[in-house]
Short mmCIF file of C-alpha atoms and ligand atoms in Angstrom, two decimals:
data_model
loop_
_atom_site.label_atom_id
_atom_site.label_comp_id
_atom_site.label_asym_id
_atom_site.label_seq_id
_atom_site.Cartn_x
_atom_site.Cartn_y
_atom_site.Cartn_z
CA MET A 1 -20.41 -54.56 -5.35
CA SER A 2 -22.03 -55.82 -2.14
CA GLU A 3 -25.13 -54.14 -0.76
CA LEU A 4 -23.31 -52.80 2.27
CA ALA A 5 -20.50 -51.20 0.36
CA LEU A 6 -17.91 -49.83 2.75
CA PRO A 7 -16.11 -46.66 1.73
CA GLN A 8 -12.98 -47.95 3.43
CA CYS A 9 -12.94 -50.95 1.13
CA GLN A 10 -12.04 -48.71 -1.77
CA THR A 11 -8.56 -49.51 -2.94
CA PRO A 12 -6.28 -46.50 -2.74
CA ASP A 13 -5.99 -46.44 -6.53
CA SER A 14 -9.69 -45.93 -6.94
CA LEU A 15 -9.79 -42.88 -4.72
CA MET A 16 -8.93 -40.32 -7.37
CA LEU A 17 -10.22 -40.42 -10.92
CA PHE A 18 -7.85 -39.26 -13.63
CA GLY A 19 -8.97 -38.23 -17.11
CA PHE A 20 -11.36 -35.47 -16.00
CA TRP A 21 -11.54 -31.70 -15.66
CA TYR A 22 -11.11 -30.32 -12.15
CA ARG A 23 -11.56 -26.86 -10.71
CA ALA A 24 -8.09 -25.61 -9.83
CA VAL A 25 -8.03 -21.97 -8.71
CA PRO A 26 -10.48 -19.04 -8.55
CA SER A 27 -9.82 -16.84 -11.61
CA ARG A 28 -9.27 -13.69 -9.65
CA GLN A 29 -6.33 -15.16 -7.75
CA VAL A 30 -4.32 -15.65 -10.93
CA GLY A 31 -2.77 -12.73 -12.76
CA ARG A 32 0.06 -12.10 -15.20
CA LYS A 33 2.27 -11.35 -12.20
CA ASN A 34 0.59 -13.76 -9.78
CA MET A 35 1.23 -17.38 -10.50
CA VAL A 36 -0.48 -19.67 -8.01
CA LYS A 37 0.64 -23.04 -6.71
CA SER A 38 -2.16 -25.55 -6.66
CA MET A 39 -2.46 -29.27 -5.99
CA LEU A 40 -4.90 -31.55 -7.82
CA LEU A 41 -4.90 -35.35 -7.41
CA GLU A 42 -1.50 -35.15 -5.71
CA THR A 43 -0.13 -33.38 -8.77
CA PRO A 44 1.66 -30.15 -7.91
CA LEU A 45 0.68 -27.43 -10.37
CA LEU A 46 1.73 -23.91 -11.16
CA VAL A 47 -1.21 -21.94 -12.58
CA GLY A 48 -0.58 -18.60 -14.26
CA ARG A 49 -1.59 -16.33 -17.14
CA ASP A 50 0.44 -15.49 -20.22
CA ARG A 51 0.76 -11.94 -21.58
CA HIS A 52 -2.60 -12.35 -23.39
CA GLY A 53 -4.34 -13.27 -20.16
CA ARG A 54 -4.79 -16.90 -21.15
CA PRO A 55 -4.42 -19.31 -18.23
CA PHE A 56 -1.87 -22.09 -18.23
CA ALA A 57 -1.01 -24.92 -15.86
CA LEU A 58 2.39 -26.56 -15.63
CA ARG A 59 3.55 -29.34 -13.39
CA ASP A 60 5.41 -27.53 -10.67
CA ALA A 61 8.58 -29.56 -11.14
CA CYS A 62 11.24 -29.00 -13.78
CA PRO A 63 11.70 -32.07 -16.02
CA HIS A 64 15.48 -31.66 -15.63
CA ARG A 65 16.06 -32.16 -11.92
CA GLY A 66 12.72 -31.42 -10.32
CA MET A 67 13.18 -27.84 -9.17
CA PRO A 68 9.70 -26.28 -8.67
CA LEU A 69 9.06 -24.05 -11.67
CA SER A 70 7.30 -21.70 -9.26
CA CYS A 71 10.80 -20.72 -8.06
CA GLY A 72 11.68 -19.50 -11.56
CA GLU A 73 11.12 -16.35 -13.59
CA PHE A 74 8.23 -15.76 -15.98
CA ASP A 75 8.32 -13.19 -18.79
CA GLY A 76 4.72 -13.58 -19.96
CA ASP A 77 5.53 -16.33 -22.51
CA GLN A 78 8.27 -18.53 -21.12
CA LEU A 79 9.22 -19.78 -17.72
CA GLU A 80 12.86 -20.00 -16.77
CA CYS A 81 13.85 -22.61 -14.19
CA SER A 82 15.84 -21.14 -11.32
CA TYR A 83 18.32 -24.03 -11.15
CA HIS A 84 19.98 -24.28 -14.61
CA GLY A 85 17.96 -21.76 -16.58
CA TRP A 86 16.11 -24.13 -18.92
CA ARG A 87 13.25 -22.21 -20.52
CA PHE A 88 9.77 -23.61 -21.20
CA ASP A 89 6.80 -22.35 -23.18
CA ALA A 90 4.12 -21.65 -20.56
CA GLN A 91 1.21 -22.86 -22.73
CA THR A 92 2.69 -26.11 -24.04
CA GLY A 93 5.52 -26.87 -21.64
CA GLN A 94 7.86 -27.27 -24.62
CA CYS A 95 11.50 -26.58 -23.84
CA ARG A 96 12.89 -23.58 -25.76
CA PHE A 97 16.41 -23.16 -24.48
CA ILE A 98 19.06 -24.93 -22.43
CA PRO A 99 21.82 -22.46 -21.53
CA SER A 100 24.52 -25.09 -20.84
CA LEU A 101 24.50 -26.45 -24.42
CA THR A 102 27.48 -25.49 -26.59
CA ALA A 103 27.08 -24.62 -30.28
CA ASP A 104 28.16 -28.07 -31.47
CA GLN A 105 25.92 -30.04 -29.12
CA LYS A 106 22.90 -31.23 -31.03
CA LEU A 107 20.46 -32.13 -28.24
CA LYS A 108 16.92 -31.61 -29.62
CA VAL A 109 15.69 -29.16 -27.03
CA ASP A 110 12.17 -28.96 -28.47
CA ARG A 111 11.58 -32.65 -27.78
CA ILE A 112 11.76 -31.97 -24.07
CA TYR A 113 8.57 -30.97 -22.27
CA ALA A 114 7.67 -29.78 -18.82
CA GLY A 115 4.35 -31.32 -17.73
CA SER A 116 1.58 -29.11 -19.07
CA TYR A 117 -2.18 -29.40 -18.64
CA PRO A 118 -5.12 -28.06 -20.68
CA CYS A 119 -6.88 -25.12 -18.99
CA GLU A 120 -10.27 -23.48 -19.37
CA GLU A 121 -11.81 -20.60 -17.56
CA HIS A 122 -15.53 -20.61 -16.70
CA ASP A 123 -17.72 -19.01 -14.08
CA ASP A 124 -14.93 -17.50 -11.96
CA PHE A 125 -12.68 -20.58 -11.94
CA ILE A 126 -9.72 -21.93 -13.87
CA TRP A 127 -10.29 -25.59 -14.68
CA VAL A 128 -7.45 -27.99 -15.39
CA TYR A 129 -7.70 -31.29 -17.22
CA ILE A 130 -5.78 -34.05 -15.44
CA PRO A 131 -5.10 -36.94 -17.83
CA ASP A 132 -4.21 -40.46 -16.84
CA PRO A 133 -0.64 -40.59 -15.60
CA GLY A 134 1.78 -41.74 -18.30
CA PRO A 135 4.02 -44.78 -17.86
CA ALA A 136 6.72 -44.33 -15.24
CA GLY A 137 9.99 -42.94 -16.55
CA ALA A 138 8.50 -41.90 -19.90
CA GLY A 139 9.23 -38.22 -19.30
CA CYS A 140 6.73 -35.52 -20.17
CA SER A 141 5.06 -35.13 -23.53
CA PRO A 142 2.87 -32.44 -25.13
CA PRO A 143 -0.39 -31.83 -23.23
CA THR A 144 -3.11 -34.45 -23.81
CA PRO A 145 -6.13 -32.81 -25.48
CA PRO A 146 -9.22 -33.25 -23.30
CA PRO A 147 -12.08 -35.27 -24.83
CA ILE A 148 -14.76 -32.77 -23.76
CA PRO A 149 -14.85 -29.10 -22.66
CA ALA A 150 -14.76 -28.26 -18.95
CA PRO A 151 -18.15 -28.25 -17.19
CA SER A 152 -19.96 -24.96 -16.79
CA ILE A 153 -23.03 -23.74 -14.93
CA GLU A 154 -26.28 -23.91 -16.80
CA LYS A 155 -27.91 -20.45 -17.07
CA PHE A 156 -31.40 -19.51 -18.14
CA SER A 157 -31.20 -15.77 -18.86
CA ASP A 158 -28.60 -13.28 -20.10
CA LYS A 159 -28.45 -11.32 -16.87
CA TYR A 160 -27.50 -13.06 -13.67
CA GLN A 161 -25.32 -12.87 -10.60
CA LEU A 162 -22.50 -15.23 -9.83
CA ALA A 163 -20.75 -16.06 -6.57
CA PHE A 164 -18.64 -18.82 -5.16
CA LEU A 165 -17.56 -20.31 -1.88
CA THR A 166 -14.75 -22.68 -1.24
CA ALA A 167 -13.80 -24.83 1.75
CA ASP A 168 -10.99 -27.28 2.47
CA MET A 169 -12.03 -30.58 3.97
CA PRO A 170 -9.53 -32.87 5.71
CA VAL A 171 -11.18 -36.02 4.31
CA SER A 172 -10.82 -38.07 1.11
CA VAL A 173 -12.79 -37.03 -1.95
CA ASP A 174 -15.11 -40.01 -1.32
CA HIS A 175 -16.15 -38.75 2.09
CA GLY A 176 -16.45 -35.22 0.70
CA ILE A 177 -18.81 -36.41 -2.02
CA ILE A 178 -20.97 -38.76 0.01
CA GLY A 179 -21.22 -36.06 2.69
CA LEU A 180 -22.50 -33.68 0.05
CA MET A 181 -25.23 -36.00 -1.21
CA ASP A 182 -26.22 -37.37 2.18
CA PRO A 183 -29.83 -36.39 2.98
CA ALA A 184 -29.85 -37.61 6.59
CA HIS A 185 -27.37 -35.17 8.15
CA GLY A 186 -29.52 -32.09 7.48
CA PRO A 187 -31.53 -32.03 10.73
CA PHE A 188 -28.38 -32.54 12.81
CA VAL A 189 -25.75 -30.49 11.02
CA HIS A 190 -27.72 -27.73 9.30
CA GLN A 191 -29.85 -26.40 12.10
CA ALA A 192 -30.61 -22.70 12.15
CA TRP A 193 -33.70 -20.85 13.26
CA TRP A 194 -34.20 -19.40 9.79
CA TRP A 195 -33.76 -22.76 8.09
CA ARG A 196 -35.09 -25.58 10.18
CA SER A 197 -34.79 -27.26 13.56
CA ARG A 198 -34.13 -30.92 14.18
CA HIS A 199 -37.74 -31.28 15.28
CA SER A 200 -38.97 -30.53 11.79
CA ILE A 201 -37.70 -33.95 10.73
CA HIS A 202 -40.29 -35.77 8.65
CA GLU A 203 -40.64 -38.51 6.09
CA LYS A 204 -39.68 -37.70 2.53
CA GLN A 205 -39.64 -39.56 -0.71
CA LYS A 206 -37.80 -38.63 -3.86
CA ASN A 207 -37.52 -40.14 -7.28
CA PHE A 208 -34.11 -40.85 -8.70
CA GLU A 209 -33.21 -41.85 -12.21
CA PRO A 210 -30.01 -42.83 -14.00
CA ILE A 211 -28.31 -40.29 -16.27
CA PRO A 212 -25.02 -40.80 -18.15
CA SER A 213 -22.21 -41.26 -15.58
CA GLY A 214 -24.50 -40.28 -12.74
CA PHE A 215 -27.98 -40.01 -11.30
CA ARG A 216 -30.67 -37.40 -10.95
CA MET A 217 -33.06 -36.52 -8.20
CA SER A 218 -35.96 -35.92 -10.55
CA ALA A 219 -37.57 -32.48 -10.72
CA HIS A 220 -39.61 -32.04 -7.57
CA THR A 221 -41.18 -29.32 -5.47
CA PRO A 222 -38.71 -28.47 -2.71
CA SER A 223 -39.24 -29.36 0.89
CA SER A 224 -41.85 -27.19 2.54
CA ASN A 225 -40.19 -27.13 5.95
CA SER A 226 -37.61 -24.47 5.16
CA ALA A 227 -38.24 -20.76 5.46
CA PRO A 228 -36.27 -19.60 2.39
CA TYR A 229 -38.33 -21.83 0.12
CA LYS A 230 -41.51 -20.44 1.62
CA LEU A 231 -40.20 -16.94 0.92
CA LEU A 232 -39.23 -17.81 -2.60
CA ARG A 233 -42.65 -19.20 -3.32
CA LEU A 234 -44.23 -15.92 -2.17
CA TYR A 235 -41.74 -13.76 -4.03
CA ALA A 236 -41.94 -15.60 -7.32
CA ALA A 237 -45.71 -15.90 -6.92
CA ALA A 238 -45.19 -19.32 -8.38
CA ASP A 239 -46.71 -22.53 -7.29
CA SER A 240 -44.40 -24.19 -9.76
CA ILE A 241 -41.08 -24.23 -7.97
CA THR A 242 -39.03 -27.20 -9.07
CA THR A 243 -35.61 -28.41 -8.07
CA THR A 244 -33.49 -30.86 -10.03
CA ILE A 245 -30.29 -32.23 -8.54
CA ASP A 246 -27.77 -34.22 -10.56
CA PHE A 247 -24.62 -36.02 -9.58
CA ILE A 248 -22.16 -36.81 -12.35
CA LEU A 249 -18.76 -38.46 -12.12
CA PRO A 250 -16.16 -37.66 -11.12
CA ASN A 251 -17.33 -34.99 -8.66
CA LEU A 252 -20.07 -32.75 -10.03
CA ARG A 253 -23.30 -31.87 -8.26
CA THR A 254 -25.65 -29.51 -10.04
CA GLU A 255 -28.77 -28.07 -8.51
CA ILE A 256 -31.25 -26.11 -10.56
CA ILE A 257 -34.23 -24.34 -9.02
CA ARG A 258 -36.79 -22.78 -11.32
CA ALA A 259 -39.74 -20.67 -10.28
CA GLY A 260 -41.49 -18.97 -13.17
CA LYS A 261 -38.99 -16.65 -14.85
CA TYR A 262 -36.65 -16.89 -11.87
CA TRP A 263 -33.89 -19.42 -11.57
CA PHE A 264 -30.99 -20.47 -9.41
CA SER A 265 -28.32 -22.80 -10.69
CA SER A 266 -25.28 -24.13 -8.90
CA LEU A 267 -22.38 -26.39 -9.72
CA THR A 268 -20.63 -27.83 -6.70
CA THR A 269 -17.43 -29.81 -7.09
CA VAL A 270 -15.48 -31.88 -4.60
CA THR A 271 -11.90 -31.89 -5.79
CA PRO A 272 -9.31 -34.41 -4.67
CA ILE A 273 -6.22 -32.54 -3.51
CA THR A 274 -4.45 -35.51 -1.94
CA ARG A 275 -5.70 -38.92 -0.88
CA ASP A 276 -6.99 -37.60 2.41
CA HIS A 277 -7.82 -34.04 1.52
CA CYS A 278 -10.43 -32.49 -0.71
CA ARG A 279 -11.84 -29.06 -1.47
CA ILE A 280 -15.46 -28.16 -1.97
CA ASP A 281 -16.25 -25.31 -4.35
CA VAL A 282 -19.83 -24.13 -4.66
CA VAL A 283 -20.40 -21.77 -7.57
CA ALA A 284 -23.89 -20.42 -8.06
CA ALA A 285 -25.59 -18.25 -10.66
CA TRP A 286 -29.07 -16.80 -10.25
CA ASN A 287 -31.49 -14.14 -11.33
CA ILE A 288 -33.63 -14.51 -8.23
CA PHE A 289 -33.62 -11.43 -5.97
CA ARG A 290 -31.85 -9.34 -8.57
CA TRP A 291 -33.86 -6.30 -7.54
CA VAL A 292 -33.72 -6.98 -3.84
CA PRO A 293 -30.64 -5.17 -2.50
CA PHE A 294 -29.82 -7.69 0.21
CA GLY A 295 -30.69 -10.75 -1.92
CA PRO A 296 -27.20 -11.74 -3.06
CA SER A 297 -25.64 -11.22 0.37
CA LEU A 298 -28.45 -13.22 1.90
CA LEU A 299 -27.77 -16.09 -0.49
CA ARG A 300 -24.05 -15.92 0.20
CA PHE A 301 -24.75 -15.93 3.91
CA VAL A 302 -26.95 -19.01 3.68
CA PHE A 303 -24.43 -20.90 1.57
CA ALA A 304 -21.45 -19.85 3.65
CA LYS A 305 -23.24 -21.07 6.75
CA PHE A 306 -24.04 -24.47 5.20
CA VAL A 307 -20.58 -25.01 3.82
CA GLU A 308 -19.02 -24.05 7.13
CA GLN A 309 -21.29 -26.47 8.99
CA ASP A 310 -20.24 -29.23 6.59
CA ARG A 311 -16.57 -28.29 6.93
CA GLN A 312 -16.68 -28.40 10.72
CA THR A 313 -18.47 -31.72 10.61
CA MET A 314 -15.91 -33.29 8.27
CA GLU A 315 -13.08 -31.93 10.36
CA LYS A 316 -14.46 -33.80 13.36
CA GLN A 317 -15.22 -36.85 11.20
CA SER A 318 -11.60 -36.99 10.03
CA GLU A 319 -10.59 -37.69 13.65
CA GLY A 320 -12.81 -40.75 13.72
CA LEU A 321 -11.61 -41.92 10.31
CA LYS A 322 -7.93 -41.83 11.24
CA HIS A 323 -7.80 -45.43 12.34
CA ASN A 324 -9.80 -46.86 9.48
CA PRO A 325 -12.93 -47.96 11.36
CA HIS A 326 -15.49 -50.29 9.79
CA LEU A 327 -18.25 -48.20 8.25
CA MET A 328 -21.65 -49.03 6.85
CA LEU A 329 -24.07 -47.52 4.41
CA ILE A 330 -27.76 -48.09 4.99
CA ASP A 331 -30.82 -48.01 2.78
CA ASP A 332 -32.44 -45.76 1.71
CA ALA A 333 -30.63 -42.73 3.08
CA ASP A 334 -27.18 -43.86 1.93
CA ARG A 335 -28.30 -45.28 -1.39
CA PRO A 336 -26.91 -42.27 -3.33
CA ALA A 337 -23.53 -42.93 -1.66
CA LYS A 338 -23.74 -46.56 -2.79
CA TRP A 339 -24.53 -45.44 -6.33
CA TYR A 340 -21.52 -43.16 -6.22
CA PHE A 341 -19.18 -46.01 -5.28
CA ALA A 342 -20.81 -48.29 -7.84
CA LEU A 343 -20.50 -45.66 -10.58
CA LYS A 344 -16.87 -45.17 -9.74
CA ALA A 345 -16.22 -48.89 -9.81
CA ALA A 346 -18.08 -49.20 -13.13
CA TYR A 347 -16.06 -46.37 -14.61
CA LEU A 348 -12.76 -47.94 -13.55
CA GLU A 349 -13.87 -51.34 -14.79
CA ALA A 350 -14.81 -49.92 -18.20
CA LYS A 351 -11.45 -48.24 -18.37
CA ARG A 352 -9.67 -51.45 -17.47
CA THR A 353 -11.49 -53.55 -20.03
CA GLY A 354 -11.90 -50.88 -22.71
CA GLY A 355 -15.62 -51.72 -22.80
CA GLU A 356 -18.73 -49.59 -22.21
CA MET A 357 -19.41 -48.31 -18.73
CA LYS A 358 -22.22 -50.36 -17.15
CA HIS A 359 -24.55 -48.08 -15.25
CA PRO A 360 -25.30 -49.50 -11.79
CA MET A 361 -28.94 -48.28 -11.89
CA ARG A 362 -31.40 -50.11 -14.11
CA GLY A 363 -34.13 -47.52 -14.01
CA PRO A 364 -35.96 -45.00 -11.81
CA VAL A 365 -35.94 -45.66 -8.06
CA LEU A 366 -38.05 -44.18 -5.29
CA LEU A 367 -36.09 -43.55 -2.09
CA LYS A 368 -37.61 -42.81 1.29
CA TRP A 369 -36.01 -41.38 4.39
CA ARG A 370 -36.70 -39.07 7.29
CA SER A 371 -34.90 -35.73 7.39
S1 LIG B 1 16.30 -28.35 -12.52
FE1 LIG B 1 15.37 -27.00 -13.86
S2 LIG B 1 16.91 -26.44 -15.21
FE2 LIG B 1 17.83 -27.92 -13.96
FE1 LIG B 2 -24.35 -30.61 4.37
#
């Protein structure tokens, strides 16, 4: 990959990575009587819960003639398509009944499957595993078992608070992700009197190191030019505040802040919805400010503000991206974005050849920028 890797040079096929877990829907939106339509990687899904409360995800298209299964009836175990009444097991997608068959017709109904996807529920979200698409015309088969469990937020005590925020971004997952890890937009996009002004811009340096399928901003003491960090330092009476930020393919950014016995841990995902649309979900857990009544609302406020600033920025950016302009990534501020594209390319290459994934970083790197 050339040094000035251009996001636009990505081939359309490399935009969305299959074979991973993705956050689909907030848990609380899905009930036994509330199935929710969701779209992940241009795959239309119907997410629901069976009578035991277990989540399921089916492709929202009947394998017979494509009627959305969301138009059908659900009895807590099986879904009945509204067009010809075929019935499918909600958890496996296996066909159970075809009403038009006569007694002497021997079609093996249980060999027919509606598309069905493994589900897990963690930290207020239902996750869905999206496998590689099967060969065209092969029909649907039983759900592919995922190689690993869905990601979850790392926690450091039994008691904690949890909250999430979600925002739709009218840009590709690539722009969503590189926007998230971009250190240089802070002074321009995230200004607020209680956070920082653009005049507080100063030189920074951070150490990065390779980790499996990603990279880490090594544990460091957070930037001193933001008021909340100053507050936190006072509150935790700790001079040992450390932040560690990881990015891991396909779309995971974790940030862990530890200050004595207090901690804050977040898992942010940028989920491809379609080729030019993504969704950012920030889910955070913390035990900081547990005894301060306004603590959690304060945190939510801060995060909501940041995410909204990013959303508005990407909405404007999508205008500029419409006509596929030439773009450039510069060192050092855009180096994480370059690593992201290189990791993605390495992952796809390993998949193509069946070999090991070659990590684009050879060792620790010190990056410098002003922000
Ligand atoms: S389209 Fe679903 S049963 Fe025919
Ligand atoms: Fe941002």
